CSV table of C-alpha atoms and ligand atoms in Angstrom, one decimal:
chain,number,residue,atom,x,y,z
A,1,MET,CA,0.0,0.0,0.0
A,2,ARG,CA,1.5,3.3,-1.0
A,3,LYS,CA,1.2,6.1,1.5
A,4,LYS,CA,-0.4,9.2,0.2
A,5,ILE,CA,1.8,12.3,-0.1
A,6,ILE,CA,0.4,15.8,-0.2
A,7,ALA,CA,2.8,18.7,-0.8
A,8,GLY,CA,2.1,22.4,-0.7
A,9,ASN,CA,4.2,24.4,-3.1
A,10,TRP,CA,4.1,28.0,-1.9
A,11,LYS,CA,6.0,29.3,-5.0
A,12,MET,CA,7.2,32.9,-4.6
A,13,ASN,CA,4.7,33.7,-1.7
A,14,ASN,CA,5.0,34.2,2.0
A,15,THR,CA,7.8,36.1,3.8
A,16,PRO,CA,9.2,34.3,6.9
A,17,LEU,CA,6.9,36.1,9.2
A,18,VAL,CA,3.8,35.2,7.2
A,19,ALA,CA,5.1,31.6,6.8
A,20,GLU,CA,5.5,31.2,10.6
A,21,GLN,CA,2.0,32.6,11.3
A,22,PHE,CA,0.5,30.4,8.7
A,23,ILE,CA,2.2,27.2,10.0
A,24,ASN,CA,1.1,28.1,13.5
A,25,GLU,CA,-2.5,28.5,12.3
A,26,ILE,CA,-2.7,25.1,10.5
A,27,LYS,CA,-0.4,22.8,12.3
A,28,GLY,CA,-3.0,21.7,15.0
A,29,SER,CA,-5.4,20.6,12.2
A,30,ILE,CA,-2.9,18.5,10.5
A,31,ASN,CA,-2.8,15.6,12.9
A,32,THR,CA,-2.6,12.5,10.7
A,33,ASP,CA,0.3,10.3,9.9
A,34,GLU,CA,-1.8,8.4,7.3
A,35,VAL,CA,-0.6,10.9,4.8
A,36,ASP,CA,2.9,12.4,4.3
A,37,VAL,CA,2.4,16.2,4.4
A,38,ILE,CA,5.1,18.5,3.0
A,39,ILE,CA,5.3,22.2,2.9
A,40,CYS,CA,7.7,23.8,0.3
A,41,PRO,CA,8.4,27.4,1.1
A,42,ASN,CA,10.7,29.7,-0.7
A,43,ASP,CA,14.4,29.2,0.4
A,44,ILE,CA,14.4,32.4,2.5
A,45,SER,CA,11.6,30.9,4.7
A,46,LEU,CA,13.0,27.3,4.9
A,47,GLN,CA,14.6,27.8,8.3
A,48,THR,CA,11.6,29.5,9.8
A,49,VAL,CA,9.3,26.8,8.6
A,50,GLU,CA,11.7,24.1,9.8
A,51,GLU,CA,11.4,25.6,13.3
A,52,ALA,CA,7.7,26.1,13.1
A,53,ILE,CA,6.9,22.5,12.1
A,54,GLU,CA,9.0,21.0,14.9
A,55,GLY,CA,6.9,18.3,16.6
A,56,THR,CA,4.2,18.4,14.0
A,57,TYR,CA,3.2,16.0,11.2
A,58,ILE,CA,4.5,18.4,8.5
A,59,ALA,CA,7.8,17.8,6.8
A,60,LEU,CA,9.9,20.3,5.0
A,61,GLY,CA,10.4,20.6,1.2
A,62,ALA,CA,12.2,23.0,-1.1
A,63,GLN,CA,11.1,24.2,-4.5
A,64,ASN,CA,14.4,23.9,-6.3
A,65,VAL,CA,18.1,22.9,-6.0
A,66,TYR,CA,21.3,23.3,-8.0
A,67,PHE,CA,23.1,20.1,-9.1
A,68,GLU,CA,26.7,21.3,-8.3
A,69,ASP,CA,28.0,20.9,-4.8
A,70,LYS,CA,29.3,24.4,-4.3
A,71,GLY,CA,31.2,27.2,-6.0
A,72,ALA,CA,30.6,30.1,-8.3
A,73,PHE,CA,27.0,29.7,-9.1
A,74,THR,CA,25.5,33.0,-8.1
A,75,GLY,CA,21.9,32.8,-6.8
A,76,GLU,CA,21.8,29.0,-6.5
A,77,THR,CA,21.2,26.7,-3.5
A,78,SER,CA,23.0,23.4,-3.1
A,79,ALA,CA,21.6,20.2,-1.8
A,80,ASP,CA,23.9,20.4,1.3
A,81,MET,CA,22.4,23.8,2.1
A,82,LEU,CA,18.9,22.3,2.0
A,83,LEU,CA,20.1,19.4,4.2
A,84,ALA,CA,21.4,21.9,6.7
A,85,VAL,CA,17.9,23.0,7.4
A,86,ASN,CA,16.4,19.5,7.3
A,87,VAL,CA,14.8,19.6,3.9
A,88,LYS,CA,13.5,16.1,3.2
A,89,TYR,CA,11.9,16.7,-0.2
A,90,CYS,CA,12.6,19.0,-3.2
A,91,ILE,CA,10.5,19.8,-6.2
A,92,VAL,CA,12.4,19.5,-9.5
A,93,GLY,CA,11.4,20.4,-13.0
A,94,HIS,CA,8.3,22.3,-12.1
A,95,SER,CA,6.7,23.6,-15.3
A,96,GLU,CA,7.3,27.2,-14.2
A,97,ARG,CA,11.0,26.5,-13.9
A,98,ARG,CA,11.0,24.8,-17.2
A,99,GLN,CA,9.1,27.7,-18.8
A,100,TYR,CA,10.6,30.8,-17.1
A,101,PHE,CA,14.0,29.5,-16.2
A,102,ALA,CA,14.8,27.3,-19.1
A,103,GLU,CA,15.2,24.2,-17.1
A,104,THR,CA,15.8,21.2,-19.4
A,105,ASP,CA,15.2,17.5,-18.9
A,106,GLU,CA,18.9,17.0,-18.5
A,107,MET,CA,19.0,19.6,-15.7
A,108,VAL,CA,16.0,17.9,-14.0
A,109,ASN,CA,17.9,14.6,-14.2
A,110,LYS,CA,21.1,16.0,-12.7
A,111,LYS,CA,19.1,17.7,-9.9
A,112,ALA,CA,17.2,14.5,-9.1
A,113,LYS,CA,20.5,12.6,-9.0
A,114,LYS,CA,22.1,15.1,-6.7
A,115,LEU,CA,19.2,15.1,-4.3
A,116,LEU,CA,19.2,11.3,-4.1
A,117,GLU,CA,22.9,11.3,-3.4
A,118,LYS,CA,22.1,13.6,-0.4
A,119,ASP,CA,19.1,11.5,0.8
A,120,ILE,CA,16.5,14.2,-0.2
A,121,HIS,CA,13.5,12.9,-2.0
A,122,PRO,CA,13.0,14.5,-5.4
A,123,ILE,CA,9.5,15.4,-6.5
A,124,ILE,CA,9.9,15.2,-10.3
A,125,CYS,CA,7.3,17.2,-12.2
A,126,VAL,CA,6.2,16.2,-15.6
A,127,GLY,CA,3.2,17.3,-17.8
A,128,GLU,CA,2.0,18.5,-21.1
A,129,THR,CA,0.8,21.9,-22.4
A,130,LEU,CA,-2.8,22.4,-23.7
A,131,ALA,CA,-1.6,22.4,-27.3
A,132,GLN,CA,0.3,19.1,-26.8
A,133,ARG,CA,-2.9,17.6,-25.3
A,134,GLU,CA,-5.1,18.9,-28.0
A,135,ALA,CA,-2.7,17.4,-30.6
A,136,GLY,CA,-2.9,14.1,-28.8
A,137,ASP,CA,0.9,14.2,-28.0
A,138,MET,CA,0.5,14.1,-24.2
A,139,PHE,CA,1.6,10.5,-23.7
A,140,THR,CA,4.7,10.9,-25.8
A,141,ILE,CA,5.7,14.1,-24.1
A,142,VAL,CA,5.2,12.7,-20.6
A,143,GLU,CA,6.9,9.5,-21.4
A,144,ASN,CA,10.0,11.4,-22.6
A,145,GLN,CA,10.1,13.6,-19.6
A,146,VAL,CA,9.9,10.6,-17.2
A,147,LYS,CA,12.6,8.6,-19.1
A,148,GLU,CA,14.9,11.6,-19.2
A,149,ALA,CA,14.4,12.6,-15.6
A,150,LEU,CA,15.1,9.0,-14.4
A,151,ALA,CA,18.0,8.3,-16.7
A,152,GLY,CA,20.8,6.5,-14.8
A,153,ILE,CA,18.9,6.4,-11.5
A,154,GLU,CA,19.0,3.1,-9.7
A,155,LYS,CA,15.8,1.1,-9.3
A,156,GLU,CA,16.1,1.0,-5.5
A,157,GLN,CA,16.2,4.8,-5.5
A,158,VAL,CA,13.1,5.0,-7.7
A,159,LYS,CA,11.3,2.5,-5.6
A,160,ARG,CA,12.0,4.1,-2.2
A,161,ASN,CA,12.9,7.7,-2.7
A,162,VAL,CA,11.5,9.2,-5.9
A,163,VAL,CA,8.1,10.9,-6.2
A,164,ILE,CA,6.7,11.9,-9.6
A,165,ALA,CA,4.1,14.6,-10.0
A,166,TYR,CA,1.9,14.7,-13.0
A,167,GLU,CA,1.1,18.3,-13.6
A,168,PRO,CA,-0.7,19.2,-16.8
A,169,ILE,CA,0.4,22.7,-17.5
A,170,TRP,CA,-3.1,23.8,-18.6
A,171,ALA,CA,-4.4,22.9,-15.1
A,172,ILE,CA,-1.8,24.8,-13.1
A,173,GLY,CA,-3.1,28.0,-11.5
A,174,THR,CA,-5.9,28.2,-14.0
A,175,GLY,CA,-8.8,26.8,-12.0
A,176,VAL,CA,-9.2,24.1,-14.7
A,177,THR,CA,-8.5,20.8,-13.1
A,178,ALA,CA,-7.9,17.7,-15.1
A,179,THR,CA,-10.8,15.4,-14.5
A,180,ALA,CA,-10.1,12.7,-12.0
A,181,GLU,CA,-10.3,10.2,-15.0
A,182,GLN,CA,-7.7,12.2,-17.0
A,183,ALA,CA,-5.4,12.4,-14.0
A,184,GLN,CA,-5.8,8.7,-13.2
A,185,GLU,CA,-5.2,7.8,-16.8
A,186,MET,CA,-1.9,9.7,-17.0
A,187,CYS,CA,-0.7,8.5,-13.5
A,188,ALA,CA,-1.4,4.9,-14.5
A,189,PHE,CA,0.5,5.5,-17.8
A,190,ILE,CA,3.5,6.9,-15.8
A,191,ARG,CA,3.4,3.8,-13.6
A,192,GLN,CA,3.6,1.7,-16.8
A,193,ILE,CA,6.6,3.6,-18.0
A,194,VAL,CA,8.3,3.0,-14.7
A,195,ALA,CA,7.5,-0.7,-15.0
A,196,LYS,CA,9.0,-0.8,-18.5
A,197,LEU,CA,12.1,1.1,-17.4
A,198,TYR,CA,12.7,-0.9,-14.2
A,199,GLU,CA,10.2,-3.7,-13.1
A,200,GLU,CA,6.7,-4.1,-11.8
A,201,THR,CA,7.7,-3.9,-8.1
A,202,VAL,CA,9.3,-0.5,-8.7
A,203,ALA,CA,6.2,0.7,-10.5
A,204,GLN,CA,4.0,-0.5,-7.7
A,205,SER,CA,6.1,1.3,-5.1
A,206,VAL,CA,6.8,4.7,-6.7
A,207,ARG,CA,4.5,7.4,-5.6
A,208,ILE,CA,2.8,9.5,-8.3
A,209,GLN,CA,1.0,12.7,-7.4
A,210,TYR,CA,-1.4,14.8,-9.4
A,211,GLY,CA,-1.1,18.6,-9.4
A,212,GLY,CA,-3.0,21.4,-11.0
A,213,SER,CA,-5.9,23.3,-9.3
A,214,VAL,CA,-6.4,20.8,-6.6
A,215,LYS,CA,-9.0,22.2,-4.2
A,216,PRO,CA,-11.0,20.9,-1.3
A,217,ASN,CA,-14.0,20.3,-3.6
A,218,ASN,CA,-12.1,18.0,-6.0
A,219,ALA,CA,-9.4,16.5,-3.7
A,220,ASN,CA,-11.5,13.6,-2.6
A,221,GLU,CA,-12.3,12.4,-6.1
A,222,ILE,CA,-8.7,12.8,-7.3
A,223,LEU,CA,-7.0,11.3,-4.2
A,224,THR,CA,-9.1,8.2,-4.2
A,225,MET,CA,-8.1,7.2,-7.7
A,226,PRO,CA,-6.1,4.0,-7.7
A,227,ASP,CA,-2.9,5.3,-9.3
A,228,ILE,CA,-2.9,8.8,-7.8
A,229,ASP,CA,-0.8,8.7,-4.6
A,230,GLY,CA,-1.2,12.3,-3.6
A,231,ALA,CA,-1.3,15.9,-4.7
A,232,LEU,CA,1.1,18.8,-5.4
A,233,VAL,CA,-0.9,21.8,-4.4
A,234,GLY,CA,-0.1,25.4,-5.4
A,235,GLY,CA,-2.7,28.1,-4.8
A,236,ALA,CA,-4.8,26.2,-2.3
A,237,ALA,CA,-1.6,25.6,-0.2
A,238,LEU,CA,-1.6,29.3,0.8
A,239,THR,CA,-4.9,29.1,2.7
A,240,ASN,CA,-6.8,26.9,5.1
A,241,ASP,CA,-7.9,24.9,2.0
A,242,PHE,CA,-4.6,23.0,2.4
A,243,VAL,CA,-5.9,21.6,5.7
A,244,ALA,CA,-9.1,20.5,4.0
A,245,ILE,CA,-7.2,18.8,1.2
A,246,VAL,CA,-4.9,17.0,3.7
A,247,ASN,CA,-8.0,15.9,5.6
A,248,TYR,CA,-9.9,14.7,2.5
A,249,GLU,CA,-12.3,11.8,3.0
A,250,LYS,CA,-10.2,8.7,2.9
B,1,PGA,P1,-2.1,25.1,-8.5
B,1,PGA,O1,-0.5,24.8,-8.7
B,1,PGA,O2,-2.6,24.2,-7.5
B,1,PGA,O3,-2.1,26.6,-8.1
B,1,PGA,O4,-2.7,24.9,-9.8
B,1,PGA,C1,-0.1,23.5,-8.7
B,1,PGA,C2,1.5,23.5,-8.9
B,1,PGA,O5,2.0,24.4,-9.6
B,1,PGA,O6,2.1,22.7,-8.3
């Protein structure tokens, strides 16, 4: 049985002060260990959130990492820096990073490998644009993204430590959610790709989230689909809606 994993991606929102206040507001209502709950603040707020979540059921995630260990890479954050503040998960290859910061599949792969080397779970994002879906290319696009992101990663790592997030770009921040059936279809397809790349036991263990306009009113339907093991939540993670999503009807 795969444990569900619900992660809140705050994106470029919340100063440390707001972050702390918000965690204090929600932490008492997140009292289940049936679900892994992750909050991914901006780097500036990581340490504050780390302190605020102490003794709670919330774990810390980051939104990005650089794949080199250290050196002259102005503006970047290393995996060791994330480890220093107890980051357990890190999003890689979010579509906003691919779109606005020219992140390629190769970079996503290097980042995922670096995180695994440091015992941080990568949450690898994949997903097609609306044009790609309308052209019927979504399966090819997602298959390539998954293959390239996982290139050279050992099966034990995929089995135990990798999380994949299917995030159709047309559903992110738009209020348009993929139907639960569309989300299930693609998550099942991703699981098949993992089975082909590795073996069935790996596919049955890897956790695959759906992300894109997940809200309290659709969380239940999405999260009870057989191949959807959780959600990556953007906008709704900034409000009390996040609590309602975590406490969806299991
Ligand atoms: P959204 O964002 O929930 O605001 O659509 C999801 C994401 O970008 O991970």
